[in-house]
Structures are given as structure tokens and as C-alpha cells.
PDB file of C-alpha atoms and ligand atoms in Angstrom:
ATOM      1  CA  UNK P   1     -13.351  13.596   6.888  1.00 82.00           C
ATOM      2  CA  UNK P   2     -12.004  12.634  10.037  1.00 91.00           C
ATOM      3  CA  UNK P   3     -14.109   9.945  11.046  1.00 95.00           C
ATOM      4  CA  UNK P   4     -13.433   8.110   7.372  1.00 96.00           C
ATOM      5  CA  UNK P   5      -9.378   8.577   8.298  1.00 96.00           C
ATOM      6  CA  UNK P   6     -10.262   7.300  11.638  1.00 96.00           C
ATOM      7  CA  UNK P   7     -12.119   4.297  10.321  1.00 96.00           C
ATOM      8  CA  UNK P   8      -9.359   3.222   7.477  1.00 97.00           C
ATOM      9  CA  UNK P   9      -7.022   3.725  10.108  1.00 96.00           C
ATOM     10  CA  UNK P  10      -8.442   1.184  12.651  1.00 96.00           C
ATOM     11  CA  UNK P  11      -9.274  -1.185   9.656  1.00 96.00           C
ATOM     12  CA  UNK P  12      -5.936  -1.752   8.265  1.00 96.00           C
ATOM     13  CA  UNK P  13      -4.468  -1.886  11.121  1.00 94.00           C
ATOM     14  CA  UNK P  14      -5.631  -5.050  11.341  1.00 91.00           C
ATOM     15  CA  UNK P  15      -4.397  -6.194   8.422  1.00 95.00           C
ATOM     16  CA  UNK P  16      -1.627  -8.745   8.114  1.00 94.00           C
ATOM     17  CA  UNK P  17      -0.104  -7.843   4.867  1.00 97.00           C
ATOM     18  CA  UNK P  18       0.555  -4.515   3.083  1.00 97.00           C
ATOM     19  CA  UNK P  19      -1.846  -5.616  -0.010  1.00 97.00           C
ATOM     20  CA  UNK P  20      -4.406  -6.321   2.640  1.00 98.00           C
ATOM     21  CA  UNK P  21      -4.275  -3.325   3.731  1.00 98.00           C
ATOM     22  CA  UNK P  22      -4.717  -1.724  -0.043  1.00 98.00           C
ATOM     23  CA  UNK P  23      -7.575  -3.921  -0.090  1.00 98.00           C
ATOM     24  CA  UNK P  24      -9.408  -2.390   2.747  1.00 98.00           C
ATOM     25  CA  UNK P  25      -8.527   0.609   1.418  1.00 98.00           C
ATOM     26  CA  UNK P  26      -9.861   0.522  -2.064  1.00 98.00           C
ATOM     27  CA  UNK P  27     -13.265  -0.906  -1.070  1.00 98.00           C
ATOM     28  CA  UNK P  28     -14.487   0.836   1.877  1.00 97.00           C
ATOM     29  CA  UNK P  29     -13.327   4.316   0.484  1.00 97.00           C
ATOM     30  CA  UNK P  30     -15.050   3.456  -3.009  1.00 98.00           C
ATOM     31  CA  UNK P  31     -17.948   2.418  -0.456  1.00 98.00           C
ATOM     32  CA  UNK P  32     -17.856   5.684   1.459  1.00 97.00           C
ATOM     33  CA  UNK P  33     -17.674   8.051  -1.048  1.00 97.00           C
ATOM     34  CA  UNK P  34     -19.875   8.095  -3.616  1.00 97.00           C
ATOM     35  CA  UNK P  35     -17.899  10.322  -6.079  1.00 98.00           C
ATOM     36  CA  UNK P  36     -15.330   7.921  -6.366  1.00 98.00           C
ATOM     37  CA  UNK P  37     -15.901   5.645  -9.068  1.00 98.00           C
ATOM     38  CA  UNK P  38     -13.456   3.744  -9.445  1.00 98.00           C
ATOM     39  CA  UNK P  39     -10.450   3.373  -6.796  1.00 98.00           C
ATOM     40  CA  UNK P  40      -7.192   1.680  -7.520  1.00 98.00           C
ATOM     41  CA  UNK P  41      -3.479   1.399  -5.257  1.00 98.00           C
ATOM     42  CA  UNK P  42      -0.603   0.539  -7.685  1.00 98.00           C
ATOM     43  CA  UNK P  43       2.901  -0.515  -6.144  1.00 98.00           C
ATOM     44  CA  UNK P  44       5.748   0.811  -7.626  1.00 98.00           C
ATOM     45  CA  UNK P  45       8.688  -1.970  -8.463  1.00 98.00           C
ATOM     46  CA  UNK P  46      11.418  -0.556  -9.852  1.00 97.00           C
ATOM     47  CA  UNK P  47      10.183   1.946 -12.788  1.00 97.00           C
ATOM     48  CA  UNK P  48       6.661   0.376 -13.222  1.00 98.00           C
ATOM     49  CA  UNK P  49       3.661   0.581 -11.453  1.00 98.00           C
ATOM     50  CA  UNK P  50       1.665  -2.180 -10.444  1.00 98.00           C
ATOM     51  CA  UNK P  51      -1.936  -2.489  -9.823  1.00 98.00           C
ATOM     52  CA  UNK P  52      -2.227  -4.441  -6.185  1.00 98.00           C
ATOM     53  CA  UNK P  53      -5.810  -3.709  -5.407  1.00 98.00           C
ATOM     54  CA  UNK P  54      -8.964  -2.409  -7.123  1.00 98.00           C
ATOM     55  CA  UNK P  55     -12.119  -1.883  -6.368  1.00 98.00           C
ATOM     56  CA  UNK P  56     -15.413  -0.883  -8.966  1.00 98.00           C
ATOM     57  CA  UNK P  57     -17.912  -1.559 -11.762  1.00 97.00           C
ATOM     58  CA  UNK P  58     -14.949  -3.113 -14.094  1.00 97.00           C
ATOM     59  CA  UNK P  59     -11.392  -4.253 -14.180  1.00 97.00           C
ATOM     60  CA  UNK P  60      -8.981  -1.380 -16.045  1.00 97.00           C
ATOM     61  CA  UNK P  61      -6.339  -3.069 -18.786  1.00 97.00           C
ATOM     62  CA  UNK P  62      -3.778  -0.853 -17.415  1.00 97.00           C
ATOM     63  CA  UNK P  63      -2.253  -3.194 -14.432  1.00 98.00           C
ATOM     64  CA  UNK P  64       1.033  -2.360 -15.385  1.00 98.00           C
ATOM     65  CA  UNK P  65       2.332   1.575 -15.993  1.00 98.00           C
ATOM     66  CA  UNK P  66       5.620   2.613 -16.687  1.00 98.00           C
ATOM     67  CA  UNK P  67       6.805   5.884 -14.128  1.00 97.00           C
ATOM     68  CA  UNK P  68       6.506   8.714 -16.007  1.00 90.00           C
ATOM     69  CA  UNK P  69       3.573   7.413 -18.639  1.00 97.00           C
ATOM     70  CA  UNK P  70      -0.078   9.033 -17.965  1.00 98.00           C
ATOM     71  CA  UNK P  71      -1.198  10.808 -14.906  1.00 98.00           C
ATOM     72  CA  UNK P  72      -0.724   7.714 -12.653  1.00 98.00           C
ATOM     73  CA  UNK P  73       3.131   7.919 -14.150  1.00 98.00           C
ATOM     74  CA  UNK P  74       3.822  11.624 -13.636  1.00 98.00           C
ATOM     75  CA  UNK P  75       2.577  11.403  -9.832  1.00 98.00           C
ATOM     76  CA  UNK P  76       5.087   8.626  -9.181  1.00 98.00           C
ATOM     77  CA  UNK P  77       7.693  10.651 -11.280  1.00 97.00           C
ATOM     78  CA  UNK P  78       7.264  14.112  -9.295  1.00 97.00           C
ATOM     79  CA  UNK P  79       6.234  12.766  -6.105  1.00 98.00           C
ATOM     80  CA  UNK P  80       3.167  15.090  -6.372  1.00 98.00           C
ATOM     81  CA  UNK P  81      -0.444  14.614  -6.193  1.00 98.00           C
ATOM     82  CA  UNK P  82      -2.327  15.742  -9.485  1.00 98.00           C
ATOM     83  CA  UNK P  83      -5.662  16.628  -9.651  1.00 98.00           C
ATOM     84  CA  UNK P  84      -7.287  16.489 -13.676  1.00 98.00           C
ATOM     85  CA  UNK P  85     -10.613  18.235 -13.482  1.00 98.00           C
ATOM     86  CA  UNK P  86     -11.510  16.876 -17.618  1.00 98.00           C
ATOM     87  CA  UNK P  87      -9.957  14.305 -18.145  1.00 98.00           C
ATOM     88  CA  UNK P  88     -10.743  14.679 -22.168  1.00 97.00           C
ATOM     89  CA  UNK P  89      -8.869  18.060 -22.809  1.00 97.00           C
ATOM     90  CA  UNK P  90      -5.617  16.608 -20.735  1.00 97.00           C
ATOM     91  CA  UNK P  91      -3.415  14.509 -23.274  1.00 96.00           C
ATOM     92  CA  UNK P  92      -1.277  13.125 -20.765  1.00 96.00           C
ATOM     93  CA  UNK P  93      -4.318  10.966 -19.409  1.00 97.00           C
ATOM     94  CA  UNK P  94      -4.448   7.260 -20.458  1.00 97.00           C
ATOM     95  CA  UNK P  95      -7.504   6.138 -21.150  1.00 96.00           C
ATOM     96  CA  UNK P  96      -9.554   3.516 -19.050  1.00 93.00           C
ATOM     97  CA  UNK P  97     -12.598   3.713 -18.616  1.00 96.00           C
ATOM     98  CA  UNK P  98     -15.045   5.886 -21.115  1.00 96.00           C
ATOM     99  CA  UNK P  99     -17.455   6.833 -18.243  1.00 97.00           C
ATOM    100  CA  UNK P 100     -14.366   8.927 -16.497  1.00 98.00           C
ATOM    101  CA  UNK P 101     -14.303  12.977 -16.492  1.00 98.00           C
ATOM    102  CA  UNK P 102     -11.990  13.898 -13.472  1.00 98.00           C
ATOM    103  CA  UNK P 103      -9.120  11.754 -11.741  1.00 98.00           C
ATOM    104  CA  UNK P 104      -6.707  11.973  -8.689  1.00 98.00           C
ATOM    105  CA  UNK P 105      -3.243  10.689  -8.342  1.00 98.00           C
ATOM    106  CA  UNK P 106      -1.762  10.362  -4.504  1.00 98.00           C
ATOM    107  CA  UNK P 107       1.732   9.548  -4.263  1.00 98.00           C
ATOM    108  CA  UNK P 108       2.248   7.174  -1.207  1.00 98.00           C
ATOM    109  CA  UNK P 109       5.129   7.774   0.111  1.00 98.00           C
ATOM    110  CA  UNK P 110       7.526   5.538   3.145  1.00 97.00           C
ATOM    111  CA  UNK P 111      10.157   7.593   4.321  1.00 93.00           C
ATOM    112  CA  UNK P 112      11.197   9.779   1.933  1.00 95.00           C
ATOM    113  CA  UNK P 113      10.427   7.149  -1.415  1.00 97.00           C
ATOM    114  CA  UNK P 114       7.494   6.965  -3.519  1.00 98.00           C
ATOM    115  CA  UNK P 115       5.987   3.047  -2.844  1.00 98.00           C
ATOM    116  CA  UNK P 116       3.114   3.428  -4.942  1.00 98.00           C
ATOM    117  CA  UNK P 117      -0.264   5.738  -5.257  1.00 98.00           C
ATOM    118  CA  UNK P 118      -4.159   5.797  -5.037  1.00 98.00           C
ATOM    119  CA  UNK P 119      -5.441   6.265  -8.186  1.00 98.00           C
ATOM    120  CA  UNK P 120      -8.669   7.152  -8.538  1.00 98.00           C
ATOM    121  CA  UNK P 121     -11.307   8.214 -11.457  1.00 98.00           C
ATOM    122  CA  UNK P 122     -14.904  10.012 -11.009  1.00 98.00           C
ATOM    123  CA  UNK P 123     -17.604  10.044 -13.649  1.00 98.00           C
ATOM    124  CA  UNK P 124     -17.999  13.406 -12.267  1.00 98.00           C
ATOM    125  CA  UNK P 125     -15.977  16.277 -14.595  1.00 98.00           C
ATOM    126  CA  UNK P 126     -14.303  18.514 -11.710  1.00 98.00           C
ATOM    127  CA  UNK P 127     -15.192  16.096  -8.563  1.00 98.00           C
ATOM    128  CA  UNK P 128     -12.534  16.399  -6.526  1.00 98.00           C
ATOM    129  CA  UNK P 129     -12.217  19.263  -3.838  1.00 98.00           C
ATOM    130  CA  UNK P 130      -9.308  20.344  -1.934  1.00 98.00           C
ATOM    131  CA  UNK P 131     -11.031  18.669   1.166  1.00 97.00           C
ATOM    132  CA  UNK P 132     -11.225  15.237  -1.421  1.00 98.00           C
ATOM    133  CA  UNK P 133      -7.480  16.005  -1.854  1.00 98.00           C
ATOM    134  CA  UNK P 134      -6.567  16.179   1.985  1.00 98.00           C
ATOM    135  CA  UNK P 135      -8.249  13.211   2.853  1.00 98.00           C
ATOM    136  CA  UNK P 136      -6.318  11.057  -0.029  1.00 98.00           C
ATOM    137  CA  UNK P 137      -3.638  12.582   1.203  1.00 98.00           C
ATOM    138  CA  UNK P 138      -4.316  11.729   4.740  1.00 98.00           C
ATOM    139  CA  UNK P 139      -4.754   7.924   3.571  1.00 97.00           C
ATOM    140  CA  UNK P 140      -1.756   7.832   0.959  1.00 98.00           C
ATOM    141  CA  UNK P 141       0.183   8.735   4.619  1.00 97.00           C
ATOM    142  CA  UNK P 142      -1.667   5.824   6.749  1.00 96.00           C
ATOM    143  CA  UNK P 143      -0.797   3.489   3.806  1.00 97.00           C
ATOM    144  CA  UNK P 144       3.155   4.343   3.693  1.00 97.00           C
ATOM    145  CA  UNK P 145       3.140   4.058   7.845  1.00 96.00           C
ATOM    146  CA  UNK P 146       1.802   0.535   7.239  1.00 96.00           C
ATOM    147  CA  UNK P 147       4.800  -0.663   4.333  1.00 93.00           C
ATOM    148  CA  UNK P 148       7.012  -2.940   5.428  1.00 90.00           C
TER     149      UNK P 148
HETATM  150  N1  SME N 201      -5.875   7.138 -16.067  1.00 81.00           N
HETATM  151  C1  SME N 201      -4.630   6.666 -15.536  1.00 81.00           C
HETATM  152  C2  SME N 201      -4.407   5.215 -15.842  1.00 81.00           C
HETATM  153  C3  SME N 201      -4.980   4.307 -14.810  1.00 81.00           C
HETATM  154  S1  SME N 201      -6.679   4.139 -14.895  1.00 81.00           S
HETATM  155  O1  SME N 201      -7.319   5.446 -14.480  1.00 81.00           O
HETATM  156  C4  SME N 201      -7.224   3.007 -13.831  1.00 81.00           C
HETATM  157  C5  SME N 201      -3.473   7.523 -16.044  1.00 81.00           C
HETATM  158  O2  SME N 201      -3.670   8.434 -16.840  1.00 81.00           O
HETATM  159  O3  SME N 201      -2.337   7.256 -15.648  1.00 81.00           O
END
């Protein structure tokens, strides 16, 4: 786990923008971890969330989520990460992709706000593991060090 936290942190810290940054993020973790399906950053702006970078086999139609609306919404409402193990038996998850089972929502946070979240889905049911957890976690704190 280390050396991938190690790794995102020496890439984006080359980055010249905050979205570039996302960027990186998105594709090498999707790249290094083959669990994660699908890995998204959305930006929050005012009570919506917005998708800024994306990285997998297809484009979601949800770019835009209101805080408070599906799992991505209630992450960015508590300030909490949440961790669905079946995605099918939880109603507050909004569907995107038909190939998901499990997804993880990790608030980023700079200072004390919630800027946004990594969002992402497995077509695994139950994939992610407390150690999957920290290491979001880990980034989601890289990210907020690196918001302007
Ligand atoms: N499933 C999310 C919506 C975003 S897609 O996974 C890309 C949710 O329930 O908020």
C-alpha cells in the first residue's frame, strides 16, 4: 500500500492544476488495482457534485449529483467514507453501470471542508477491504493537500 501512496504522491506533485492531479489519480490507481473498475473524483460546487476526472471501460450519465442523492451524495453530506458491499440490496445506490456489485465513497477533504470524493465501483460484490479503505483514504488526503 505504501509504495502506491508513495507513487500518486510523487506523480501529482507534478501536476500543474488540481484536475490534473485527479487525472493522475483516476488512471494509475484504476491501473494499479485491478479490483477497481471503474474510478471517478467529483468536485463539489456548491450543493452538487461534479465529475472532474474518470477513468474505465465507459463514461457514467451521472456527471452531475446533487449532495445528499445516492451514495456519492451521502459521503459528501456526512463527511464519511461509505463502503456498500451489494450494491443491489442498498436502495440508496444510483445506478450506473449494470456490471457493479460493491462501491466506495472517500470524502476529500481541505481543511476542515468536503472539496469533493473518489468514487469508485467494483464488479466484485464485497471488494473492498479495510486495507482498500485506508489507502483511499490515504489518497482522498494527498488530493485535499494539493487544492488550491
Ligand atoms: N453509484 C453512485 C453514482 C455514481 S456512479 O457510481 C459513477 C451513487 O450511488 O452515488
Amino acid at each position: 500500500m505504501n509504495s502506491i501512496i508513495e507513487f500518486l504522491r510523487e506523480s501529482t506533485s507534478s501536476a500543474s492544476t488540481f484536475d490534473e492531479a485527479c487525472e493522475i489519480t483516476v488512471r494509475e490507481l484504476r491501473r494499479l488495482v485491478p479490483h477497481f473498475s471503474w474510478v471517478g473524483i467529483y468536485v463539489r460546487q456548491g450543493e452538487e457534485l461534479v465529475l472532474t476526472a474518470w477513468d474505465g471501460p465507459e463514461a457514467t450519465q451521472h456527471v452531475r449529483i446533487s449532495v445528499g442523492q445516492g451514495i456519492c451524495g451521502l459521503a459528501a453530506r456526512t463527511g464519511e467514507t461509505v463502503v456498500v458491499g451489494d450494491v443491489n440490496a442498498d436502495p440508496r445506490y444510483l445506478a450506473c453501470f449494470p456490471q457493479t456489485r460493491s462501491e466506495i465513497v472517500v470524502p476529500i477533504y481541505a481543511e476542515d471542508d468536503v472539496i469533493g470524493e473518489i468514487d469508485i465501483d467494483s464488479d466484485k460484490a464485497n471488494a473492498f477491504t479495510d486495507e482498500d479503505r485506508q489507502l483511499v483514504e490515504r489518497i482522498a488526503a494527498t488530493l485535499g493537500g494539493l487544492h488550491p
